[in-house]
XYZ file of C-alpha atoms in Angstrom:
419
model
C 13.012 23.776 14.992
C 9.814 25.621 15.913
C 6.641 23.774 14.973
C 5.640 26.086 12.119
C 9.123 26.589 10.693
C 8.983 23.634 8.294
C 9.418 24.090 4.573
C 7.500 20.847 3.894
C 4.925 19.025 6.011
C 4.872 15.262 5.391
C 1.844 13.331 6.631
C 3.002 9.776 7.282
C 6.241 8.310 8.628
C 6.513 5.157 6.528
C 9.391 4.421 4.163
C 8.106 6.823 1.499
C 7.602 9.739 3.875
C 10.904 9.183 5.683
C 12.829 8.915 2.413
C 11.242 12.143 1.208
C 12.081 13.899 4.480
C 15.692 12.729 4.487
C 16.284 13.875 0.909
C 14.690 17.260 1.573
C 16.894 17.685 4.647
C 19.999 16.781 2.657
C 19.026 19.474 0.141
C 18.979 22.085 2.889
C 15.222 22.216 3.402
C 13.350 21.687 6.662
C 10.819 18.826 6.695
C 8.391 17.943 9.458
C 6.989 14.402 9.478
C 3.596 13.983 11.136
C 2.934 10.358 12.119
C -0.320 9.135 13.668
C 1.132 6.060 15.397
C 3.730 5.735 18.152
C 6.660 5.013 15.840
C 7.990 5.280 12.315
C 7.955 2.653 9.588
C 4.296 2.264 8.664
C 3.925 -1.346 7.528
C 7.672 -1.904 7.933
C 7.934 -2.065 11.717
C 9.272 -4.580 14.206
C 7.924 -5.210 17.711
C 9.833 -6.761 20.596
C 7.642 -9.261 22.481
C 9.001 -11.560 25.202
C 12.466 -11.401 23.667
C 11.224 -12.147 20.129
C 11.420 -9.713 17.218
C 8.125 -9.654 15.325
C 7.965 -7.912 11.979
C 4.487 -6.598 11.297
C 3.825 -9.168 8.642
C 6.320 -11.446 6.932
C 8.624 -9.177 4.956
C 11.989 -9.471 3.279
C 14.425 -7.143 1.562
C 15.409 -7.983 -1.995
C 18.942 -6.649 -1.814
C 19.174 -6.216 -5.595
C 16.607 -3.384 -5.565
C 18.655 -0.709 -7.401
C 17.316 2.410 -5.678
C 17.032 0.877 -2.225
C 20.659 -0.220 -2.160
C 21.687 3.366 -2.970
C 19.469 4.914 -0.289
C 20.118 2.478 2.564
C 23.447 1.523 4.124
C 23.301 -2.267 3.925
C 26.423 -2.719 6.062
C 24.819 -0.848 8.956
C 21.689 -2.967 8.630
C 23.767 -6.106 9.306
C 21.766 -8.115 6.781
C 21.147 -11.835 7.233
C 20.318 -13.785 4.094
C 17.818 -16.523 3.375
C 19.034 -19.535 1.475
C 18.130 -19.167 -2.211
C 15.167 -21.249 -3.288
C 12.443 -22.859 -1.225
C 11.218 -26.049 0.393
C 7.895 -27.004 -1.150
C 5.376 -29.194 0.646
C 4.340 -31.935 -1.776
C 2.355 -34.963 -0.667
C 3.747 -36.164 2.653
C 7.133 -34.481 2.387
C 9.161 -31.494 1.251
C 11.026 -30.993 -1.994
C 13.900 -28.566 -2.505
C 13.769 -26.046 -5.350
C 16.871 -23.865 -5.584
C 18.543 -21.405 -7.930
C 21.187 -23.506 -9.720
C 23.229 -20.393 -10.546
C 23.518 -19.313 -6.912
C 23.428 -22.763 -5.288
C 24.974 -25.280 -7.737
C 25.142 -27.968 -5.046
C 21.315 -28.062 -5.007
C 20.972 -28.488 -8.774
C 20.465 -32.262 -8.693
C 17.898 -32.091 -5.891
C 16.041 -29.393 -7.794
C 16.003 -31.429 -10.993
C 14.699 -34.485 -9.127
C 12.054 -32.578 -7.142
C 8.491 -33.716 -7.995
C 7.521 -30.179 -8.957
C 7.040 -29.521 -12.640
C 8.872 -31.224 -15.456
C 12.509 -31.035 -16.458
C 11.370 -28.740 -19.245
C 9.732 -26.440 -16.673
C 12.963 -26.246 -14.682
C 14.861 -25.464 -17.841
C 12.351 -22.702 -18.562
C 13.004 -21.174 -15.116
C 16.737 -21.073 -15.835
C 16.189 -19.520 -19.265
C 13.760 -16.968 -17.844
C 16.231 -15.983 -15.126
C 19.001 -15.471 -17.686
C 16.726 -13.509 -20.016
C 15.578 -11.166 -17.244
C 19.152 -10.529 -16.124
C 19.860 -9.170 -19.607
C 16.905 -6.781 -19.529
C 16.921 -3.494 -17.642
C 14.351 -2.705 -14.976
C 13.043 0.073 -17.212
C 12.484 -2.371 -20.071
C 10.675 -4.813 -17.807
C 8.378 -2.211 -16.257
C 7.593 -0.748 -19.666
C 6.849 -4.048 -21.387
C 3.485 -5.347 -22.531
C 1.315 -6.009 -19.512
C -0.692 -9.137 -18.808
C -1.551 -11.152 -15.707
C 1.196 -13.214 -14.107
C -0.811 -16.390 -14.711
C -1.199 -15.576 -18.396
C 2.505 -14.798 -18.742
C 3.515 -18.068 -17.068
C 1.256 -19.982 -19.427
C 2.647 -18.034 -22.386
C 6.178 -18.991 -21.319
C 5.141 -22.637 -21.476
C 5.040 -23.582 -17.792
C 2.856 -26.568 -17.037
C -0.033 -26.665 -14.588
C 1.935 -28.679 -12.019
C 4.759 -26.110 -11.916
C 2.340 -23.221 -11.664
C 0.199 -24.784 -8.938
C 2.959 -26.308 -6.815
C 5.619 -23.605 -7.086
C 4.605 -20.329 -8.703
C 1.193 -19.984 -7.044
C 2.425 -20.350 -3.433
C 5.682 -18.501 -4.127
C 4.385 -15.533 -6.105
C 1.064 -15.621 -4.277
C 2.993 -14.984 -1.065
C 5.111 -12.256 -2.653
C 2.136 -10.363 -4.091
C -0.493 -11.536 -1.551
C -2.426 -12.675 -4.599
C -3.077 -16.405 -4.839
C -5.000 -15.878 -8.089
C -1.812 -14.698 -9.858
C -3.692 -11.842 -11.499
C -0.890 -9.447 -10.509
C 0.681 -7.598 -13.445
C 3.263 -9.544 -15.431
C 5.484 -6.470 -15.184
C 5.675 -6.930 -11.430
C 6.268 -10.663 -11.806
C 9.224 -10.179 -14.151
C 10.674 -7.326 -12.086
C 10.515 -9.312 -8.845
C 11.796 -12.484 -10.486
C 14.772 -10.518 -11.806
C 15.443 -9.147 -8.297
C 15.251 -12.607 -6.709
C 17.803 -13.872 -9.219
C 20.145 -10.884 -8.902
C 20.976 -10.826 -5.207
C 20.290 -12.326 -1.780
C 16.946 -12.094 -0.016
C 17.602 -10.816 3.476
C 16.376 -9.225 6.683
C 18.289 -6.885 8.983
C 19.645 -8.759 11.982
C 17.373 -6.742 14.277
C 14.224 -6.910 12.165
C 12.743 -5.111 9.191
C 11.992 -2.057 11.299
C 15.699 -1.234 11.053
C 15.083 0.112 7.531
C 12.816 2.885 8.774
C 14.965 3.484 11.852
C 18.002 4.129 9.672
C 16.137 6.713 7.603
C 14.667 8.398 10.681
C 17.935 8.662 12.584
C 19.373 10.851 9.832
C 16.654 13.481 10.225
C 17.457 16.662 12.176
C 16.171 16.891 15.732
C 12.566 18.034 15.855
C 11.720 16.696 12.386
C 9.238 14.116 13.646
C 5.976 14.384 15.576
C 4.454 11.082 16.696
C 0.882 10.343 17.800
C -0.442 13.233 15.709
C -3.273 12.597 13.255
C -4.021 14.835 10.297
C -7.675 15.788 10.049
C -7.405 17.733 6.801
C -4.787 19.196 4.484
C -4.365 21.966 1.945
C -1.379 22.524 -0.373
C 0.217 24.674 2.346
C -1.242 23.532 5.654
C -2.173 20.557 7.817
C -4.898 20.672 10.425
C -4.303 18.129 13.190
C -7.006 16.193 15.010
C -6.065 18.207 18.105
C -7.214 21.376 16.319
C -3.724 22.723 15.793
C -2.857 24.008 12.319
C 0.617 23.839 10.792
C 1.742 25.838 7.766
C 4.532 25.268 5.237
C 5.543 25.906 1.643
C 4.274 22.466 0.575
C 2.406 19.431 1.930
C 3.155 15.798 1.103
C 0.643 13.039 1.860
C 2.529 9.789 2.539
C -0.037 8.138 4.786
C -1.825 4.792 4.686
C -3.761 4.125 1.467
C -7.164 4.826 3.040
C -5.931 8.004 4.731
C -4.262 9.141 1.504
C -7.516 8.695 -0.399
C -9.369 10.744 2.217
C -6.869 13.561 2.693
C -5.762 13.980 -0.910
C -9.111 13.192 -2.498
C -7.475 10.655 -4.806
C -9.412 8.060 -6.750
C -6.358 6.362 -8.286
C -5.050 4.720 -5.099
C -5.727 1.025 -5.794
C -7.428 -1.254 -3.289
C -5.020 -3.060 -0.984
C -4.871 -6.775 -0.265
C -5.005 -8.169 3.294
C -2.945 -10.858 5.002
C -2.455 -12.359 8.424
C 0.945 -13.232 9.846
C 0.996 -15.617 12.804
C 4.039 -15.937 15.033
C 4.796 -18.956 17.194
C 7.511 -19.887 19.657
C 9.028 -23.322 19.143
C 11.532 -25.164 21.313
C 12.935 -26.996 18.300
C 13.026 -25.519 14.825
C 10.813 -27.355 12.325
C 13.262 -26.331 9.584
C 17.020 -26.821 9.825
C 17.959 -23.723 7.812
C 16.871 -20.217 6.921
C 14.748 -20.965 3.878
C 11.207 -20.202 2.752
C 8.720 -23.067 3.014
C 5.855 -23.094 0.508
C 2.540 -24.899 0.548
C 2.641 -26.805 -2.726
C -0.674 -28.492 -1.911
C -4.023 -27.384 -0.532
C -3.634 -28.801 2.953
C -4.595 -25.634 4.850
C -4.600 -21.836 5.084
C -0.832 -21.252 5.356
C 0.770 -20.184 2.073
C 4.325 -19.825 3.313
C 6.321 -20.367 6.471
C 9.744 -19.298 7.660
C 11.715 -19.875 10.844
C 13.039 -16.355 11.307
C 15.489 -17.369 14.037
C 17.246 -19.576 11.472
C 17.844 -16.464 9.354
C 18.887 -14.173 12.221
C 19.418 -15.569 15.704
C 18.405 -12.195 17.160
C 14.784 -12.851 16.246
C 14.421 -15.206 19.218
C 15.925 -15.670 22.693
C 18.749 -18.198 22.996
C 17.524 -21.764 22.713
C 14.147 -20.760 21.242
C 12.855 -20.392 17.689
C 10.443 -18.003 15.989
C 8.085 -19.436 13.374
C 6.283 -17.091 10.975
C 3.229 -18.366 9.063
C 1.349 -16.301 6.467
C -2.312 -16.614 5.524
C -3.580 -14.736 2.465
C -6.907 -13.054 1.862
C -8.040 -13.058 5.500
C -8.649 -10.042 7.722
C -9.477 -11.620 11.077
C -7.347 -14.150 13.002
C -10.298 -16.179 14.282
C -10.043 -19.252 16.544
C -11.364 -21.356 13.652
C -8.617 -20.088 11.334
C -5.982 -20.750 13.988
C -7.214 -24.309 14.440
C -7.075 -24.887 10.673
C -3.521 -23.535 10.691
C -2.545 -25.847 13.550
C -4.069 -28.830 11.755
C -1.980 -28.005 8.690
C 1.183 -27.654 10.769
C 0.527 -31.017 12.429
C 0.320 -32.555 8.962
C 3.622 -30.922 8.034
C 5.643 -31.357 11.223
C 3.839 -33.934 13.361
C 3.101 -33.755 17.097
C 5.914 -31.241 17.697
C 3.730 -28.543 16.123
C 1.251 -29.041 18.984
C 3.765 -27.494 21.367
C 4.184 -24.239 19.448
C 3.093 -21.297 21.567
C 1.159 -18.569 19.825
C 2.891 -15.241 20.383
C 0.888 -12.836 18.251
C -1.119 -12.598 15.041
C -0.892 -9.500 12.877
C -3.889 -8.702 10.705
C -2.691 -6.318 8.000
C -5.718 -4.786 6.310
C -3.709 -2.823 3.751
C -0.663 -4.993 3.191
C 0.096 -4.571 -0.526
C -1.654 -2.807 -3.397
C -3.758 -4.846 -5.785
C -1.575 -4.807 -8.899
C -3.915 -6.699 -11.185
C -4.824 -5.156 -14.521
C -8.410 -4.313 -13.453
C -6.939 -2.356 -10.510
C -4.579 -0.409 -12.756
C -1.659 -2.813 -13.068
C 1.864 -1.455 -12.639
C 2.314 2.024 -14.110
C 3.586 5.268 -12.547
C 0.892 7.454 -11.022
C 1.099 11.260 -10.603
C 2.926 12.540 -7.521
C 1.118 15.876 -7.531
C -2.635 16.287 -7.382
C -4.646 18.799 -9.332
C -5.031 21.009 -6.271
C -1.295 21.177 -5.539
C -0.771 18.439 -2.943
C 2.162 16.044 -3.306
C 1.669 12.312 -2.772
C 4.110 9.456 -2.244
C 3.774 5.784 -1.360
C 4.254 2.424 -3.029
C 0.928 2.899 -4.853
C 2.598 5.628 -6.945
C 5.226 3.204 -8.377
C 4.702 -0.456 -7.479
C 3.967 -2.434 -4.349
C 7.376 -2.984 -2.804
C 9.999 -1.434 -0.561
C 11.661 -0.235 -3.740
C 8.441 1.416 -4.904
C 7.945 3.245 -1.611
C 11.505 4.546 -1.550
C 11.432 5.567 -5.211
C 8.238 7.539 -4.682
C 9.701 9.390 -1.698
C 12.772 10.331 -3.727
C 10.661 11.478 -6.675
C 8.594 13.861 -4.544
C 11.674 15.246 -2.795
C 13.477 15.824 -6.099
C 10.473 17.617 -7.561
C 10.043 19.840 -4.515
C 13.720 20.810 -4.498
C 13.541 21.681 -8.197
C 10.386 23.742 -7.773
C 11.706 25.588 -4.732
C 14.957 26.349 -6.579
C 13.012 27.658 -9.558
C 10.852 29.837 -7.305
C 13.986 31.300 -5.687
């Protein structure tokens, strides 16, 4: 493919842009993806460091996502599942909270866990059943409130909210205040209860790699930054101009705002993900660990090598620890993290070797009601540009993929109508 032979120029090689490009290619059109970095995936990338696989931020795939499971070949991803539920740090120990429908053997331990009342645990079961009966469309079109307000409305007590929902949902939405839209809460809670939570055996970057490998040769240009765009052209930072029948902006939120002139891209929330090498795993299974108290900066922890042994070299373990609301992995923050881990796991935590810390400035969109909540946003601007990204639907892998499909479908329809 010659450089200016594309039907559609797509600025950004994340999940949304790659999905859009693949669907356009399948429809017989010629896309060209322009990506500023050295690889595809955007926020969903995996680095190999000293034999460890490091996802750029703690991420998981909710396998029940309806659109994602149609777009991606799960068998080829070789998915490895987390155990359902979580270990919650309470006092000087950990309590197990599991899904009794998917892990009946853990039901007694869950009932006895010092997290919420028996009535609260019954409410979780009833909520899970109720959401399974409702369609995704019904959930995302329902009355919108904050997650915290909805939990209170459902009758959950303060102890259950503070010890379980705040660290769990706070980690999912990167929002410890639980001001995220109740629509997103109910959608995600339905997904958690409808299928395994997993990662590809070779890291989350495999999602983007699978989409990219299906593109025709010459459909991707890396290390190319877009300086400006029009509905039919992209000017690169190098000075080169590319022309096409349409332009799609699928870049980072800040770049999308700049290039497309959009004022409806919500602010994004930051997070830091710290990775450590451990000789012995602090957790004996692949399960999420939640901070049910206020002992330090870490909201959740997972030993990724317990989920997929490919995340670490033989005989070693990879620990992932997530800190919300911070943009800089300072020495002071690291020391506070280590103090917390010593409280959790004793002197063994002293031996963990820091591998890398990822500071993700634009990790997930703010989905609180003041920021616009969860409602579809236009995929075409007033001046004729097309836009895709999770901010068009909702902040998730599913949202990014859905937005890419929506733009591709619209372009195919408009090209067909134009003849």
